[in-house]
PDB file of C-alpha atoms in Angstrom:
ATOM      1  CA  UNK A   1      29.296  31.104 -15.194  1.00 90.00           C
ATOM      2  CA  UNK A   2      27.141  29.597 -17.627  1.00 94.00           C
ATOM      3  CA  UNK A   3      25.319  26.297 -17.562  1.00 94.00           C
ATOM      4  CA  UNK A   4      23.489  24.035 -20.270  1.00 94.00           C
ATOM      5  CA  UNK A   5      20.240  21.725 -20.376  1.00 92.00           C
ATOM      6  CA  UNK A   6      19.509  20.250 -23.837  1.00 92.00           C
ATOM      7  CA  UNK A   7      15.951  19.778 -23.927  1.00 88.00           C
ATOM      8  CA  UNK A   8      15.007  17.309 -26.778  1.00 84.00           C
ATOM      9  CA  UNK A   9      11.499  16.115 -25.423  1.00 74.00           C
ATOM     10  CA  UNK A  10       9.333  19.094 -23.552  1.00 72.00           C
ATOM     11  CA  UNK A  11       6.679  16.923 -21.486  1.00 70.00           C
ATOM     12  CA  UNK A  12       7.429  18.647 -18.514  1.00 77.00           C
ATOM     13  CA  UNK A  13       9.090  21.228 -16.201  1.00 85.00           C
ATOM     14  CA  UNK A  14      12.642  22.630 -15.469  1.00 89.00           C
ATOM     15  CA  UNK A  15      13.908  23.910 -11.976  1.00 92.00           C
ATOM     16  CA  UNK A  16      17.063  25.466 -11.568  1.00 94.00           C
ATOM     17  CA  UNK A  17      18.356  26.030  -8.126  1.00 93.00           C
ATOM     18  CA  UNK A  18      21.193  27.915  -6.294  1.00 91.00           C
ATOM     19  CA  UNK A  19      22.677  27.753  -2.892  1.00 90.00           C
ATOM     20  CA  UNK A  20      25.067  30.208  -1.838  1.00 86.00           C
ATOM     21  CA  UNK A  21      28.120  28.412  -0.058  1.00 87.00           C
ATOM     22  CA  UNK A  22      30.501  30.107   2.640  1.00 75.00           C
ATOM     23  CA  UNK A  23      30.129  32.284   5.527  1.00 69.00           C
ATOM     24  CA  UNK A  24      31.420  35.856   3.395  1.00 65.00           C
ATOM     25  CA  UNK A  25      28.094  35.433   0.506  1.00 70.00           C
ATOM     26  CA  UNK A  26      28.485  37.469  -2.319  1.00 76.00           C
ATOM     27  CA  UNK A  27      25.519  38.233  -4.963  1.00 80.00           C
ATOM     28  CA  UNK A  28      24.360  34.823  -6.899  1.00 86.00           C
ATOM     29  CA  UNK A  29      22.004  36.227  -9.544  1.00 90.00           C
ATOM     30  CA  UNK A  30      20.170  33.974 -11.925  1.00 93.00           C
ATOM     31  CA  UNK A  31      19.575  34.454 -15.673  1.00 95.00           C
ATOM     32  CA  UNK A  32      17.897  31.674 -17.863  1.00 95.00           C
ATOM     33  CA  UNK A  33      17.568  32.078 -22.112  1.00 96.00           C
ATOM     34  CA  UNK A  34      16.117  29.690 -23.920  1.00 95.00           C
ATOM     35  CA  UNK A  35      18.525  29.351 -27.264  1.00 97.00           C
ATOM     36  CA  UNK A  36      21.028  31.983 -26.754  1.00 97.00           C
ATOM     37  CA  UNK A  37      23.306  32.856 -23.480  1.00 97.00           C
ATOM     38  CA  UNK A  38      21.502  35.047 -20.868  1.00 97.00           C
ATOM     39  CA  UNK A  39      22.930  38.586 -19.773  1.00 94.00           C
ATOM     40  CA  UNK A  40      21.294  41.414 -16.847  1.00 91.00           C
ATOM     41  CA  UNK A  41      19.198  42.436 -19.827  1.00 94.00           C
ATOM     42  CA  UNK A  42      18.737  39.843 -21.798  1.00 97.00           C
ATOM     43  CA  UNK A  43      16.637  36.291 -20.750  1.00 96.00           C
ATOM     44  CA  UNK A  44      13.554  35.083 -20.455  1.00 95.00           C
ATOM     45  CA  UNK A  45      13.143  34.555 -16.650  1.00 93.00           C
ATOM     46  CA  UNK A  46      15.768  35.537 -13.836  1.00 93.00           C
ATOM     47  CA  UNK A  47      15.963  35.938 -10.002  1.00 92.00           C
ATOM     48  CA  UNK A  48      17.952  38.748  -8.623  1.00 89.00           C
ATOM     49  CA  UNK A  49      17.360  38.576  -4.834  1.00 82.00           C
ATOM     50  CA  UNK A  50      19.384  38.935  -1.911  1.00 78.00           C
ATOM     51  CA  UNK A  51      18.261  35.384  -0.601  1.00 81.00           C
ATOM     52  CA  UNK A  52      21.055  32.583  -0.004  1.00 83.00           C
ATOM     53  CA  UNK A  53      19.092  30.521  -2.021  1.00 86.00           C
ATOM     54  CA  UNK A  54      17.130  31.452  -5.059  1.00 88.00           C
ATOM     55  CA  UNK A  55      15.789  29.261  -8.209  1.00 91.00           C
ATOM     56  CA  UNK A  56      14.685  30.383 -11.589  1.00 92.00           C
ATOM     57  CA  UNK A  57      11.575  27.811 -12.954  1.00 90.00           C
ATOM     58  CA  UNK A  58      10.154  26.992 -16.365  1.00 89.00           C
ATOM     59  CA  UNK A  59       6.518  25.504 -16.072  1.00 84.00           C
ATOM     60  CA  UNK A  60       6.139  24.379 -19.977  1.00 79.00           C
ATOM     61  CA  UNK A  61       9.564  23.078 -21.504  1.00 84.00           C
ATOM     62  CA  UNK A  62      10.144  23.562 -24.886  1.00 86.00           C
ATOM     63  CA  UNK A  63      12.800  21.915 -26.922  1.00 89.00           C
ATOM     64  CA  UNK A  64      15.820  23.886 -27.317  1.00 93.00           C
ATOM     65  CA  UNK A  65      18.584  24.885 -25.441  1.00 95.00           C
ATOM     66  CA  UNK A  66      18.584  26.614 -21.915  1.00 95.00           C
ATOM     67  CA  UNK A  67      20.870  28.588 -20.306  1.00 96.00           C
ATOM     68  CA  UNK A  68      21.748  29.060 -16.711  1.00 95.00           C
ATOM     69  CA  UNK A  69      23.487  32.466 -16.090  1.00 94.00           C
ATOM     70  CA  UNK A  70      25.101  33.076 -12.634  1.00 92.00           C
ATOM     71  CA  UNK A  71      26.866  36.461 -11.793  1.00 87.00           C
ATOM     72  CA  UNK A  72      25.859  39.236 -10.138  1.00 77.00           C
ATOM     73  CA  UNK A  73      28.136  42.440  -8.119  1.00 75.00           C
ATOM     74  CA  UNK A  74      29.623  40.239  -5.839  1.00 79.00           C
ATOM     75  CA  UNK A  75      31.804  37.220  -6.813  1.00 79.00           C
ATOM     76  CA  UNK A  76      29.571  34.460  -4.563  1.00 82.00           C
ATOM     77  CA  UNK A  77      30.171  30.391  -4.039  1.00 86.00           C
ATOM     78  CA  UNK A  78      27.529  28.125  -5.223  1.00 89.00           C
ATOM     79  CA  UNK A  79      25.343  24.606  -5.714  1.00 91.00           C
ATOM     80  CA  UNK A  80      23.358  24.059  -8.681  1.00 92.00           C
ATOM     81  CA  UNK A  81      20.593  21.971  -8.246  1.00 93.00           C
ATOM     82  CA  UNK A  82      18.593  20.984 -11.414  1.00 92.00           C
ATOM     83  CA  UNK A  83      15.090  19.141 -10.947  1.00 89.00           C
ATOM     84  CA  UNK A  84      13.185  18.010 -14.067  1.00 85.00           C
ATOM     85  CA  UNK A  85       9.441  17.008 -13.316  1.00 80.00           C
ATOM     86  CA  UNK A  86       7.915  15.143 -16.351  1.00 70.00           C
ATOM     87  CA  UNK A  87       4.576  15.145 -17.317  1.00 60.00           C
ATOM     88  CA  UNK A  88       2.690  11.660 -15.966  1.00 57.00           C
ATOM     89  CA  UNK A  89       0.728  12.303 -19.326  1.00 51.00           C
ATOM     90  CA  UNK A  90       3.489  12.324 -21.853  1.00 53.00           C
ATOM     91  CA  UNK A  91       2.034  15.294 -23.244  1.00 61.00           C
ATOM     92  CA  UNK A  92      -0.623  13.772 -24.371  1.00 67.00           C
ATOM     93  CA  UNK A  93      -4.791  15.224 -24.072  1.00 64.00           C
ATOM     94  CA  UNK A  94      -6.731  12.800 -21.434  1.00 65.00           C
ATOM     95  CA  UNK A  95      -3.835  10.824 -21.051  1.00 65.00           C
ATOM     96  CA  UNK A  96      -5.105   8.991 -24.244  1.00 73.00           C
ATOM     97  CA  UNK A  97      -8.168   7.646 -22.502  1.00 74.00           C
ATOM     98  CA  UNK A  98      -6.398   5.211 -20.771  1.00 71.00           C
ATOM     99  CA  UNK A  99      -6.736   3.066 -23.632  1.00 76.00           C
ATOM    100  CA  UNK A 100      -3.383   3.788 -24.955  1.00 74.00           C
ATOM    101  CA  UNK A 101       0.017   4.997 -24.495  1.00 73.00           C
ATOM    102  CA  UNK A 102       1.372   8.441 -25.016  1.00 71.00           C
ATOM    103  CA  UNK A 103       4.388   8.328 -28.000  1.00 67.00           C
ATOM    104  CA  UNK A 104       6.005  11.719 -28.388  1.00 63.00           C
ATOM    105  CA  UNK A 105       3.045  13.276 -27.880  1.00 68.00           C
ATOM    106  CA  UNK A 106       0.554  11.703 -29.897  1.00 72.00           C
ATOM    107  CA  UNK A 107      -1.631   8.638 -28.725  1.00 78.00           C
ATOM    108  CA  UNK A 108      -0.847   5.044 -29.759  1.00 76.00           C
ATOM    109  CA  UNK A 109      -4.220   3.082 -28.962  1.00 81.00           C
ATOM    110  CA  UNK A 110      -4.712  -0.366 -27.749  1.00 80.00           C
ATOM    111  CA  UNK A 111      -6.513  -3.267 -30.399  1.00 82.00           C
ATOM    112  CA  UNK A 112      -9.769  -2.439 -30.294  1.00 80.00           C
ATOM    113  CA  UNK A 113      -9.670   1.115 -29.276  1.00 80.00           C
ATOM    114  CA  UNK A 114      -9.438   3.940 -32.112  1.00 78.00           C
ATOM    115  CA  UNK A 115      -9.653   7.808 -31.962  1.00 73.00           C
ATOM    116  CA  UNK A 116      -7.994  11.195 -32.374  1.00 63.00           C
ATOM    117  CA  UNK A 117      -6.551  11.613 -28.838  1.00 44.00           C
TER     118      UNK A 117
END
């Protein structure tokens, strides 16, 4: 099973996780790809334990497209939790000097205040 998280603005972090359901758990594996569909040897982060609950985490978002692979030996049951923690900054250095606001990455500043933050 594959799922899909259009990033379009990277100020922040993805978490992907997965709870195995039922009382006969199979093997949940996790694959994540940035841009193309994950396989066993093909992504750019995966978990492959045993656990009944496993997650797969990207600290520095990028835009594109990421994608959550789920299959492993065993056919299992499962709960996708995704948790998206943004960035209080808005990607922006000093957090514009708290004489601005952060636009997309790049400082706006308030009348008065000028610089290259």
């Amino acid at each position: 099973d594959y799922y899909f998280t259009d990033v379009v603005r990277p100020e922040g972090a993805l978490e992907y996780r997965v709870e195995e359901l039922g009382s006969g758990k199979g093997d949940c594996d996790l694959y994540l790809a940035r841009d193309r569909l994950p396989t066993a040897w093909d992504f750019d982060v995966a978990n492959i334990t045993a656990e009944d609950a496993s997650s797969v985490t990207v600290g520095a978002v990028t835009r594109g497209m990421y994608n959550l692979g789920i299959f492993g030996y065993d056919p299992c049951a499962y709960r996708v939790t995704l948790t998206v923690t943004y960035d209080e900054s808005g990607g922006c250095e000093s957090q514009c000097s708290r004489h601005g606001a952060c636009q997309h990455g790049a400082c706006r500043c308030r009348s008065g205040y000028a610089g290259s933050m």
